Coordinates of N, CA and C in Angstrom, one line a residue:
X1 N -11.3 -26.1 0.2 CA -10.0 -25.3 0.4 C -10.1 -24.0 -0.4
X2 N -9.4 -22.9 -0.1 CA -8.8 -21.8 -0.8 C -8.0 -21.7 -1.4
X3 N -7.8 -20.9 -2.3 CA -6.6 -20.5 -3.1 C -6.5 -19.4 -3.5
X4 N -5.9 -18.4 -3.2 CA -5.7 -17.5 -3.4 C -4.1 -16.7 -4.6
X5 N -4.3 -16.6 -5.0 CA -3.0 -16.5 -6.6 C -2.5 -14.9 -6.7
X6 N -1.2 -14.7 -7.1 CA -0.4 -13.6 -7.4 C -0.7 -12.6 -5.8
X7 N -0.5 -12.9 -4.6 CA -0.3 -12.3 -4.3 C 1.0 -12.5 -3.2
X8 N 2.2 -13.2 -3.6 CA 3.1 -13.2 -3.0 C 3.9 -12.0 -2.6
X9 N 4.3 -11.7 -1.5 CA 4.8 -10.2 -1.3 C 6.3 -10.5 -0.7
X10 N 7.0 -9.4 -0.6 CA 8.5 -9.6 -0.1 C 8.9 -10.3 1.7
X11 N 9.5 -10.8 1.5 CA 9.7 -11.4 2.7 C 11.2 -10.3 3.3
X12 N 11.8 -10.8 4.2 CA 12.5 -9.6 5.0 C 13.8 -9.0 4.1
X13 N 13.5 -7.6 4.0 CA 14.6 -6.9 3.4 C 15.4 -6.5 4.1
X14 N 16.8 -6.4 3.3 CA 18.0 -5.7 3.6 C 18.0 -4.1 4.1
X15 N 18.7 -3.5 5.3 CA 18.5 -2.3 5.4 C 18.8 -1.5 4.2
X16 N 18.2 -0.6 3.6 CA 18.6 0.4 3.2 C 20.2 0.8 3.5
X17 N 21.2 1.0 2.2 CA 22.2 1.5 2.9 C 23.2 0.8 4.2
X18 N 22.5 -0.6 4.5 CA 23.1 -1.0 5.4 C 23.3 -0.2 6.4
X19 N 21.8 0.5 6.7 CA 21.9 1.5 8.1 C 22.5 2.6 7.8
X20 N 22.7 3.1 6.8 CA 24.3 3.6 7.1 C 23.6 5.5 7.5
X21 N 22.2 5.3 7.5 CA 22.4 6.8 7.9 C 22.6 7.7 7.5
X22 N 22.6 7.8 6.1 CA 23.0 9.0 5.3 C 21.5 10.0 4.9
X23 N 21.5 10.6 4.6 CA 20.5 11.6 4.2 C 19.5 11.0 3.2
X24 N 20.1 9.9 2.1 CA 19.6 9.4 1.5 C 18.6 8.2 2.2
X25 N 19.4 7.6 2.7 CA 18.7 6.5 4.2 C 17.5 7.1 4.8
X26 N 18.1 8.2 4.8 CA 16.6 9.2 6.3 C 15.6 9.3 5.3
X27 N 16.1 9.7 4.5 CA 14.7 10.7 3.2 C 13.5 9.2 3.3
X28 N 13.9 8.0 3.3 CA 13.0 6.9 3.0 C 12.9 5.9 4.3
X29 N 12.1 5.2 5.0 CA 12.2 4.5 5.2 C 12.6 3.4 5.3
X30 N 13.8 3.3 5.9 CA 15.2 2.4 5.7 C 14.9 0.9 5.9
X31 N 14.1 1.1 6.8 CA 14.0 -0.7 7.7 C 12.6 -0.6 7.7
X32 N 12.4 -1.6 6.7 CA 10.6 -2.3 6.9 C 10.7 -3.6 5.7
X33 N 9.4 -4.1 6.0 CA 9.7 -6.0 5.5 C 8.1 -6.2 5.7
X34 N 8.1 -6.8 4.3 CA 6.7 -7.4 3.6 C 6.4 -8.4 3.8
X35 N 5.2 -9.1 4.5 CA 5.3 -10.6 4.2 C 3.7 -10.7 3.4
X36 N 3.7 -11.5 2.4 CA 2.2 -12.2 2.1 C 2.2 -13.2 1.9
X37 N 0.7 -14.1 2.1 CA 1.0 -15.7 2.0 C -0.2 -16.7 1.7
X38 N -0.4 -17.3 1.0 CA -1.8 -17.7 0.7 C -2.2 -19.1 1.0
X39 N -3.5 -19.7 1.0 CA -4.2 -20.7 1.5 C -4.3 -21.6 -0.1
X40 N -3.2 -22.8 -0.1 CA -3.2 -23.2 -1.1 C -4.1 -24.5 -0.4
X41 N -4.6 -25.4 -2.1 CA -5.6 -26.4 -1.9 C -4.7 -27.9 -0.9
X42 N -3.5 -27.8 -0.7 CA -2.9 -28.9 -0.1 C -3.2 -28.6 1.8
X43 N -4.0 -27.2 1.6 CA -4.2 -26.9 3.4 C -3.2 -26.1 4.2
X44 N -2.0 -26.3 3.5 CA -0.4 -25.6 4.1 C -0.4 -24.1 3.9
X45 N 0.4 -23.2 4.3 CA 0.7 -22.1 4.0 C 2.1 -22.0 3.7
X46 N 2.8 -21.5 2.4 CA 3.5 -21.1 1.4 C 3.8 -19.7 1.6
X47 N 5.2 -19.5 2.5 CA 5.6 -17.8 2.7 C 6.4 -17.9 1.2
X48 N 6.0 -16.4 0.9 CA 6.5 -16.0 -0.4 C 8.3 -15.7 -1.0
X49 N 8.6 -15.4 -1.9 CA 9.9 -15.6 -1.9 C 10.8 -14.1 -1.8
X50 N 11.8 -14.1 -1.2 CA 12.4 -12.8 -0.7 C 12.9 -12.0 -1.5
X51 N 12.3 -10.7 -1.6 CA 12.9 -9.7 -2.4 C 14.0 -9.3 -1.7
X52 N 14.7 -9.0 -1.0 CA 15.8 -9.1 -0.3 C 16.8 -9.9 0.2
X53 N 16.8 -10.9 -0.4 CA 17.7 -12.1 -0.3 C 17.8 -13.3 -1.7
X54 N 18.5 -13.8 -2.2 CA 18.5 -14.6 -3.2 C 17.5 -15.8 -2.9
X55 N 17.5 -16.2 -1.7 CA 17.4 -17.5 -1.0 C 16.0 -17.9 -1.0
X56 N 15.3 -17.0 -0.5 CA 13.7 -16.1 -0.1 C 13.5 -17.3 1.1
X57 N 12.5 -17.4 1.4 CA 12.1 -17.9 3.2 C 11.7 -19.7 2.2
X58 N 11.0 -20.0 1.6 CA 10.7 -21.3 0.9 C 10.3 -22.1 2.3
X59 N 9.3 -21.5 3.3 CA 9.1 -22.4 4.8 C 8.2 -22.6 4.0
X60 N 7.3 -23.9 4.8 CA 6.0 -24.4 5.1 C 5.4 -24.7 5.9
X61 N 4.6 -24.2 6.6 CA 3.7 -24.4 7.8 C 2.6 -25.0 8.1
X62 N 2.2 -25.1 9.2 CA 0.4 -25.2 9.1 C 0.0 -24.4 9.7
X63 N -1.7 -24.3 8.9 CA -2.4 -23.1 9.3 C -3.1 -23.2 10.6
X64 N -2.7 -24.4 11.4 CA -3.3 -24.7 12.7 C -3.4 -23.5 13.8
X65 N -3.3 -23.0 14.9 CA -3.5 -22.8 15.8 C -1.8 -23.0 16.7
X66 N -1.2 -22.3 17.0 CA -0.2 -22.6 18.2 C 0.1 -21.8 19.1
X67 N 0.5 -22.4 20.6 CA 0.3 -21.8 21.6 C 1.9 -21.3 21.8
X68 N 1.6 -19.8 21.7 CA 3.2 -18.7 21.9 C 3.9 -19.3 23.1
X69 N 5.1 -19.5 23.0 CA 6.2 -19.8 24.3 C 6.7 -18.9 24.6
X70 N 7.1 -18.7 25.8 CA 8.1 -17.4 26.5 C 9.7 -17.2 25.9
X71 N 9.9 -18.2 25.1 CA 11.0 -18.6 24.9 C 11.5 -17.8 23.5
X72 N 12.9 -17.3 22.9 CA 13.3 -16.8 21.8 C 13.7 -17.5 20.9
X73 N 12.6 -17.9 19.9 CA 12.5 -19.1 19.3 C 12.5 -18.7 17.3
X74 N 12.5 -17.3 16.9 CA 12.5 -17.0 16.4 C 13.7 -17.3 15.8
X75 N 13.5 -18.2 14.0 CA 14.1 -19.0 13.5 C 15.7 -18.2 12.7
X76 N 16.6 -18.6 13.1 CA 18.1 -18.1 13.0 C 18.0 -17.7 11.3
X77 N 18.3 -16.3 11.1 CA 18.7 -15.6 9.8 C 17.2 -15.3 9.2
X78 N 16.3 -15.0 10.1 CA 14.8 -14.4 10.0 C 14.7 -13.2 10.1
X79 N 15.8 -12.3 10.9 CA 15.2 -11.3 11.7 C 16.9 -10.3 11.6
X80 N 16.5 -8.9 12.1 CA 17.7 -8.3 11.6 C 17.4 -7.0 13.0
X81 N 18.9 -6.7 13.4 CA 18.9 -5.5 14.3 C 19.4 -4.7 14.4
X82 N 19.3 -3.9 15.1 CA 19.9 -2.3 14.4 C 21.2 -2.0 15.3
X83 N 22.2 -1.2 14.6 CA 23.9 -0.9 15.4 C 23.2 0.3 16.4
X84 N 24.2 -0.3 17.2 CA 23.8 0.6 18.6 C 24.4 1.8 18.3
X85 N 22.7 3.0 18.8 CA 23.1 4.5 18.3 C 22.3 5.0 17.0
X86 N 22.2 3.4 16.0 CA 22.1 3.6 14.5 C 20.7 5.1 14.6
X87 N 19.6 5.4 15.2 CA 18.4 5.9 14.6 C 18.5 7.4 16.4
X88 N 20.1 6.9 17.0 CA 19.7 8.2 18.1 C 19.6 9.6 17.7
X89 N 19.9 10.3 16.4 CA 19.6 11.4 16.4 C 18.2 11.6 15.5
X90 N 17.3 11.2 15.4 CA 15.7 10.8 15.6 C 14.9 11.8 16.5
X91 N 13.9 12.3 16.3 CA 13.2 12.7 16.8 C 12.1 12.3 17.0
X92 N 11.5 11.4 17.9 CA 10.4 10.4 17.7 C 9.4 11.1 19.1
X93 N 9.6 12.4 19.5 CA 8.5 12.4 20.9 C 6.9 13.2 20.3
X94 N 7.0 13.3 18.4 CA 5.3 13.5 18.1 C 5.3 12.3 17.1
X95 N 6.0 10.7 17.7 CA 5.3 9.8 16.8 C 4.1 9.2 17.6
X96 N 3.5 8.7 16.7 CA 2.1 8.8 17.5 C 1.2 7.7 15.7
X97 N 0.3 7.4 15.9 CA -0.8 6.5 15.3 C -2.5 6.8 15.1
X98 N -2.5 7.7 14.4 CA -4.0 7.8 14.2 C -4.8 7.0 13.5
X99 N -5.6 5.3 13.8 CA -5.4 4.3 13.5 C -6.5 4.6 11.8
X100 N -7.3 5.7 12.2 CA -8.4 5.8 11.1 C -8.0 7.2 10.3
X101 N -7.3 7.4 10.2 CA -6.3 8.3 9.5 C -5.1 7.8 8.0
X102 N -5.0 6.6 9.0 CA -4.2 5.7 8.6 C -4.6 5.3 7.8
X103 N -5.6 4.6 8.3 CA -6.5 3.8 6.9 C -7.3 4.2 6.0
X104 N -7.3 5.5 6.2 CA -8.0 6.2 5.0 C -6.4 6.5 4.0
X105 N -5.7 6.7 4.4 CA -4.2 7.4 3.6 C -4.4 6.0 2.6
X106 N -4.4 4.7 3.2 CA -4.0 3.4 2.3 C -5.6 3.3 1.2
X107 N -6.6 3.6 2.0 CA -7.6 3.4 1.3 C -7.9 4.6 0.0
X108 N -6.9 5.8 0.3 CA -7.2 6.7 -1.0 C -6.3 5.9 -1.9
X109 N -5.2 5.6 -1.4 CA -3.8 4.9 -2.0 C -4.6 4.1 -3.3
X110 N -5.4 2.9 -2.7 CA -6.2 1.9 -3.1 C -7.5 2.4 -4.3
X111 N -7.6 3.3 -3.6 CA -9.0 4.1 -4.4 C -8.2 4.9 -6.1
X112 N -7.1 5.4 -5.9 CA -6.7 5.7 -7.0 C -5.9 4.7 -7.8
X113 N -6.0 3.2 -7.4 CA -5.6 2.1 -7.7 C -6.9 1.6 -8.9
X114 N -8.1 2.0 -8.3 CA -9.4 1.6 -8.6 C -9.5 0.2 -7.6
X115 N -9.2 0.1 -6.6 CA -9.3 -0.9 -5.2 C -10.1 -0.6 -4.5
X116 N -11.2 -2.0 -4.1 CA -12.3 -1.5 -3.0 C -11.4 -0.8 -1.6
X117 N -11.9 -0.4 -0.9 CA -11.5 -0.2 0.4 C -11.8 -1.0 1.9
X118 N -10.2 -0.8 2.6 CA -10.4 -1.6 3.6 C -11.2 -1.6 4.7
X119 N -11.6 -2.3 5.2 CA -12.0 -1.9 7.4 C -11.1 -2.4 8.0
X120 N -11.0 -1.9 9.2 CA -10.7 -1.8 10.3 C -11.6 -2.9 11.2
X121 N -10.4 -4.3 11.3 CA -11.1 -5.3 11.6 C -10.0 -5.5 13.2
X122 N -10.8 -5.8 14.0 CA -10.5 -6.0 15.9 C -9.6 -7.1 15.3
X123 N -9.6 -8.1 14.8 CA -8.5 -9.6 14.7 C -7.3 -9.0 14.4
X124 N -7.6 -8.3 13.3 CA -6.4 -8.0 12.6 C -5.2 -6.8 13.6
X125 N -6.0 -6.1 14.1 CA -5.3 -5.5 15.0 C -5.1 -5.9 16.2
X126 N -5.6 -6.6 16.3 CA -4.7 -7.6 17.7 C -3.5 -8.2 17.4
X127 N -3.2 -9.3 16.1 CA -2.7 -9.5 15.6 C -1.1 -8.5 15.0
X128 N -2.0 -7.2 14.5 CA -0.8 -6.5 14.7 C 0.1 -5.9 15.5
X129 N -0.9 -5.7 16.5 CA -0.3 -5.3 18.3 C 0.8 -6.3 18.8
X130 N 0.6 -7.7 18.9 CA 0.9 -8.3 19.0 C 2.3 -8.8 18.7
X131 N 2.2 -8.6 17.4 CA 3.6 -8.3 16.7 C 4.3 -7.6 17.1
X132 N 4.1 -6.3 16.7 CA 4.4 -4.6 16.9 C 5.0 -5.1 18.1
X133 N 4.4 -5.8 19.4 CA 5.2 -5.3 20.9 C 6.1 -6.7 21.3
X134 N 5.9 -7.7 20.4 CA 6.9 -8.6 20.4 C 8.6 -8.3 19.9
X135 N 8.2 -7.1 18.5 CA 9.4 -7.1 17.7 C 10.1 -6.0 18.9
X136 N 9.1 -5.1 19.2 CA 9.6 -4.3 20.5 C 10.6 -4.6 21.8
X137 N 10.0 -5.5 21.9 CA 10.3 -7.1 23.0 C 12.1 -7.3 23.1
X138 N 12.1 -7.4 21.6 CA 13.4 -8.0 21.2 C 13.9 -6.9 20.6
X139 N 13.5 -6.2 19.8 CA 14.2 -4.8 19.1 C 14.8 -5.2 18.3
X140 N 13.8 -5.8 17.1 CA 14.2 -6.4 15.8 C 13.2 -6.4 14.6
X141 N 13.7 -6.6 13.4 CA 12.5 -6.3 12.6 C 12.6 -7.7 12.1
X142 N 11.5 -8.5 12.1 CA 11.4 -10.2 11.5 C 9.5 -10.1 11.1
X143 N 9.7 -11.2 10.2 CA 8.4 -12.0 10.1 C 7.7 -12.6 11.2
X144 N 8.9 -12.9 11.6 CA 8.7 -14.5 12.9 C 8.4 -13.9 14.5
X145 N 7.5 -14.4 14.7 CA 7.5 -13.7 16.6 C 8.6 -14.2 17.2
X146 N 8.7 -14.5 18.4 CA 9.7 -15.0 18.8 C 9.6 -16.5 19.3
X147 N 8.1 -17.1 18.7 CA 7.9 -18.1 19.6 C 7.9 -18.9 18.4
X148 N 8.4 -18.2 17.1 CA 8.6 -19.3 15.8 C 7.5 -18.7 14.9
X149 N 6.4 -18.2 15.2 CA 5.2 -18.0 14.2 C 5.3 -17.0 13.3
X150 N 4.9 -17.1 11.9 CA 4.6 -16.4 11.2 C 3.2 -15.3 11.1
X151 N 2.9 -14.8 10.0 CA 2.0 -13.9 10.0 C 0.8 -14.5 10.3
X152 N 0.5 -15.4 9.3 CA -0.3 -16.3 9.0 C -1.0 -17.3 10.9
X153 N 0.4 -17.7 11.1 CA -0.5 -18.4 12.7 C -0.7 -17.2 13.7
X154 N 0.1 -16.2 13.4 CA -0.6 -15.2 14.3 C -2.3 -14.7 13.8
X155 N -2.7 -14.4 13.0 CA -3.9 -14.4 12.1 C -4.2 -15.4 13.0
X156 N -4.6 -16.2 12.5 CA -5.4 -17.7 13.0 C -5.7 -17.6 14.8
X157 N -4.4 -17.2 15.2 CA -5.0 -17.4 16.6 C -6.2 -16.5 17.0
X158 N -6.3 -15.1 16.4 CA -6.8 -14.1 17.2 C -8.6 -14.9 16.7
X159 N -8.4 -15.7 16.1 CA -9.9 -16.4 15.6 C -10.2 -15.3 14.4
X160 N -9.8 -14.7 13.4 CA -9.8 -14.3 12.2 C -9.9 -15.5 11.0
X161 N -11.2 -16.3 10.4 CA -11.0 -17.3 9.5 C -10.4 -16.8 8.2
X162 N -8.8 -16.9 8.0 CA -8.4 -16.0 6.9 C -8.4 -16.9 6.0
X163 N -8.9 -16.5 4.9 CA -8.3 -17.0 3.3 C -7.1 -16.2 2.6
X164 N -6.7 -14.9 3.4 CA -6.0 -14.4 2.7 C -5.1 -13.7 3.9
X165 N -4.1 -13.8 4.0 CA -3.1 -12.9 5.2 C -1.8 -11.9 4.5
X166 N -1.6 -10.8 4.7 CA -0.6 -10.3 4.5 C 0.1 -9.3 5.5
X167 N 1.5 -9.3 5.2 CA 1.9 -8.4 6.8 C 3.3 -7.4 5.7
X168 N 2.6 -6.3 6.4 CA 4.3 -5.4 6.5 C 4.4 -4.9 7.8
X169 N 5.9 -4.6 7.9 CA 6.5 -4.1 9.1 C 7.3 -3.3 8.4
X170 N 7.6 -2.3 9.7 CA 8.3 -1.4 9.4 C 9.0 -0.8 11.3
X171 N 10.1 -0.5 11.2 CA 10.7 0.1 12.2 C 11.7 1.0 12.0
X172 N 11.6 1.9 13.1 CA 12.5 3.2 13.0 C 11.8 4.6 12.1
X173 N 11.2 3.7 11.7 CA 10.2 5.7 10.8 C 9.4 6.0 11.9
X174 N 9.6 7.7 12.2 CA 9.1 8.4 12.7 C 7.4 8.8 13.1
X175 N 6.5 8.7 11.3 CA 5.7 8.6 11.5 C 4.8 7.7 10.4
X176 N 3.4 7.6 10.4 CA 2.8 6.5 9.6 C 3.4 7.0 8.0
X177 N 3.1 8.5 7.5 CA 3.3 9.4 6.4 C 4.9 8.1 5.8
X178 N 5.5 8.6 7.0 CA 6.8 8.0 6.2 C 7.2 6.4 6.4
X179 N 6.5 5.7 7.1 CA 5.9 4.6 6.6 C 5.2 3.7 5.6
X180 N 4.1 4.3 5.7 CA 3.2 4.6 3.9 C 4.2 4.8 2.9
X181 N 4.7 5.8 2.7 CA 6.0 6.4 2.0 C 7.2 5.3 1.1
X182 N 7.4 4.5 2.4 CA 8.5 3.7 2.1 C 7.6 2.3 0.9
X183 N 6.8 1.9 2.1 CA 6.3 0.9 1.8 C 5.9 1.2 0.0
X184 N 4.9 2.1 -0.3 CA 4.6 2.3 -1.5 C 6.0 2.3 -2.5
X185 N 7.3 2.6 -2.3 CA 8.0 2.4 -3.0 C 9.0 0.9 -2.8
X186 N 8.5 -0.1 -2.1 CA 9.2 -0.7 -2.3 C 7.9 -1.7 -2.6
X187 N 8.5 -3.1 -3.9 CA 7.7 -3.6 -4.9 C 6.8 -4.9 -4.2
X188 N 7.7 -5.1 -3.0 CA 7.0 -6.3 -1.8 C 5.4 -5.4 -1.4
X189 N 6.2 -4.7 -0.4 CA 4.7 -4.4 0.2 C 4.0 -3.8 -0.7
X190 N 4.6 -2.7 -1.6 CA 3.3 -2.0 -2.3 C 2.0 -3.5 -3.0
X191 N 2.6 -4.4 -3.2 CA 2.0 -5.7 -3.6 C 1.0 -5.8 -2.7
X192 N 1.3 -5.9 -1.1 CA 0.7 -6.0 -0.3 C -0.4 -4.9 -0.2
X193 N -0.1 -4.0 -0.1 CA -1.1 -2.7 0.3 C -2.9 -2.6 -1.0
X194 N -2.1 -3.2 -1.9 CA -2.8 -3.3 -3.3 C -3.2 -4.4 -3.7
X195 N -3.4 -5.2 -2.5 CA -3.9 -6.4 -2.5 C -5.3 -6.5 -3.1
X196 N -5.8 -7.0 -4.6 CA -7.0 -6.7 -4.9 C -8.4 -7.6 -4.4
X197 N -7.9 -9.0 -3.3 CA -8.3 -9.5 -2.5 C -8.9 -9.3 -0.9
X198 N -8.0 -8.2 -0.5 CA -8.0 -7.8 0.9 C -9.2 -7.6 0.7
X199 N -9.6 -7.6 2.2 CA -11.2 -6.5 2.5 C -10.6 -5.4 4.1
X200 N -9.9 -6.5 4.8 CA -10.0 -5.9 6.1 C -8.2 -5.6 6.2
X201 N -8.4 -5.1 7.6 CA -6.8 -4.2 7.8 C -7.1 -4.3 9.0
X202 N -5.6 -4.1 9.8 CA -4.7 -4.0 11.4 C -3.7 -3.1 10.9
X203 N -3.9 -2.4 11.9 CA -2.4 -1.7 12.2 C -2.1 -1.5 13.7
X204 N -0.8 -1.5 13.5 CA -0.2 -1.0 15.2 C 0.9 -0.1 15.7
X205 N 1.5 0.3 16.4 CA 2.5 1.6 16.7 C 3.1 0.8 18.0
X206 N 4.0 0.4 17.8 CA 4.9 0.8 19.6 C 6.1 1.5 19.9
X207 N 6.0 2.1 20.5 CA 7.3 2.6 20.9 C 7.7 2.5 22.0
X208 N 9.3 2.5 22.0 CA 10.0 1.2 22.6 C 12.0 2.3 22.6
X209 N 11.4 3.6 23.1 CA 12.5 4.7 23.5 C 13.6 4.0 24.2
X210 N 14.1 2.9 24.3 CA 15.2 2.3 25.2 C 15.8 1.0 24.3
X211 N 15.4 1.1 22.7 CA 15.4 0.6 21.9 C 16.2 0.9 20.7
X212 N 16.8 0.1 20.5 CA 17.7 1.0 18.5 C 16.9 1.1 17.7
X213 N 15.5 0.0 17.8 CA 15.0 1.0 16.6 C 13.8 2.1 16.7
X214 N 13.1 2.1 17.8 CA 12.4 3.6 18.7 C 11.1 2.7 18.5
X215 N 10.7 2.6 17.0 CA 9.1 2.4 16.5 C 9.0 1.4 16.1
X216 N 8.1 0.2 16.0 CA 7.6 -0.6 15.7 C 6.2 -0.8 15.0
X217 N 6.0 -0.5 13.6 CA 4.9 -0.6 12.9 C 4.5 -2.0 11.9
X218 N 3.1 -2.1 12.6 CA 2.9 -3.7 12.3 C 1.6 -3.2 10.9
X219 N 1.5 -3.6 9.8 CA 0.3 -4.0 9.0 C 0.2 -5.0 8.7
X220 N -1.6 -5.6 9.1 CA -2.0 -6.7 8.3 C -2.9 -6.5 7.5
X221 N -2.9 -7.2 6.5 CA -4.5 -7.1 5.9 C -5.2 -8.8 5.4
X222 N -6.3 -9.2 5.1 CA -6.6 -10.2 5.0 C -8.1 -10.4 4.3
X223 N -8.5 -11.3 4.0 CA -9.9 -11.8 3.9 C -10.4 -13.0 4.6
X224 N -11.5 -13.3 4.8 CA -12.2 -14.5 5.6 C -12.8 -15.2 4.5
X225 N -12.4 -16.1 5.0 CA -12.9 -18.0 4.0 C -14.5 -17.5 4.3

């Protein structure tokens, strides 16, 4: 078995502001949500406890394999959505994803951390795609796909042998800059991003113009057993 220690990261945050859209709201990226989660010696996976809620997620899963349903299965008070209108005066037609751009931004991030640097692993970005066009799907920001799964069983499926899984999300920021941005200031994901474990990285972009929240940005990062 694995075990992996201290790197629990925030589970789903509260909007900023409660949406509310103020200048202060815009300046940061309002809506985004950390998850990290580790491979303890009992075999189970242990989602971490919520920096945005008193309660925190306290699930337990297995790290098996499961097969996604069509169905909206995503677990009640997981996931949060945006007031109709909340992100329409947005300018979202130069958001866009330069996936190796990206990961150099996190990997200087890391480098002046004194942190090795990530790759750009095919699982991981499936994984994040995957996400990204599910939360799209639904037009919500959660941990949970919609077919019930966490970070961790999405990992697993894409055949990625993770010892280590982490996820941030983020929706409604215009571009990766102010994504990165948010995330580095909030104490979940920056956890995440500074993962002194990680080796590899996913990222993804959807946009979803017929949507309240426009953008959908998925990160994983992880290591293999």
């Amino acid at each position: 078995m694995y075990r992996v220690t201290g790197v629990f990261g925030a589970a789903l945050m509260t909007f900023v502001a409660a949406l509310g859209l103020s200048a202060c709201s815009m300046n940061s990226p309002s809506i985004s949500s950390g998850f990290a989660s580790n491979y303890n010696d009992d075999g189970l996976t242990r989602l971490g406890p919520s920096a945005g809620s008193s309660s925190g997620v306290g699930a337990r899963t297995s790290p098996k394999t499961r097969v996604a349903s069509q169905n909206d299965k995503a677990p009640a008070g997981t996931y949060e959505s945006a007031p109709a209108g909340a992100l329409s005066d947005r300018d979202y037609s130069r958001t866009a994803l330069d996936i190796e751009k990206a990961r150099d931004l996190i990997n200087q991030y890391r480098a002046d951390k004194g942190l090795k640097p990530l790759k750009l692993n095919t699982e991981l970005t499936a994984a994040a795609k995957a996400h990204a066009r599910d939360l799209a799907k639904w037009d919500r920001i959660s941990h949970y796909g919609s077919d019930g799964s966490n970070p961790w069983d999405r990992v697993k499926r894409t055949g990625y042998k993770a010892s280590l899984a982490a996820e941030n999300v983020g929706t409604g920021q215009i571009s990766f800059d102010e994504v990165l941005r948010g995330w580095k200031q909030s104490e979940g994901h920056n956890k995440n991003l500074l993962l002194g474990d990680a080796k590899h990285m996913g990222l993804a972009l959807v946009q979803a113009p017929n949507t309240e929240f426009k953008s959908f940005w998925t990160l994983v990062l992880g290591s293999e057993s």
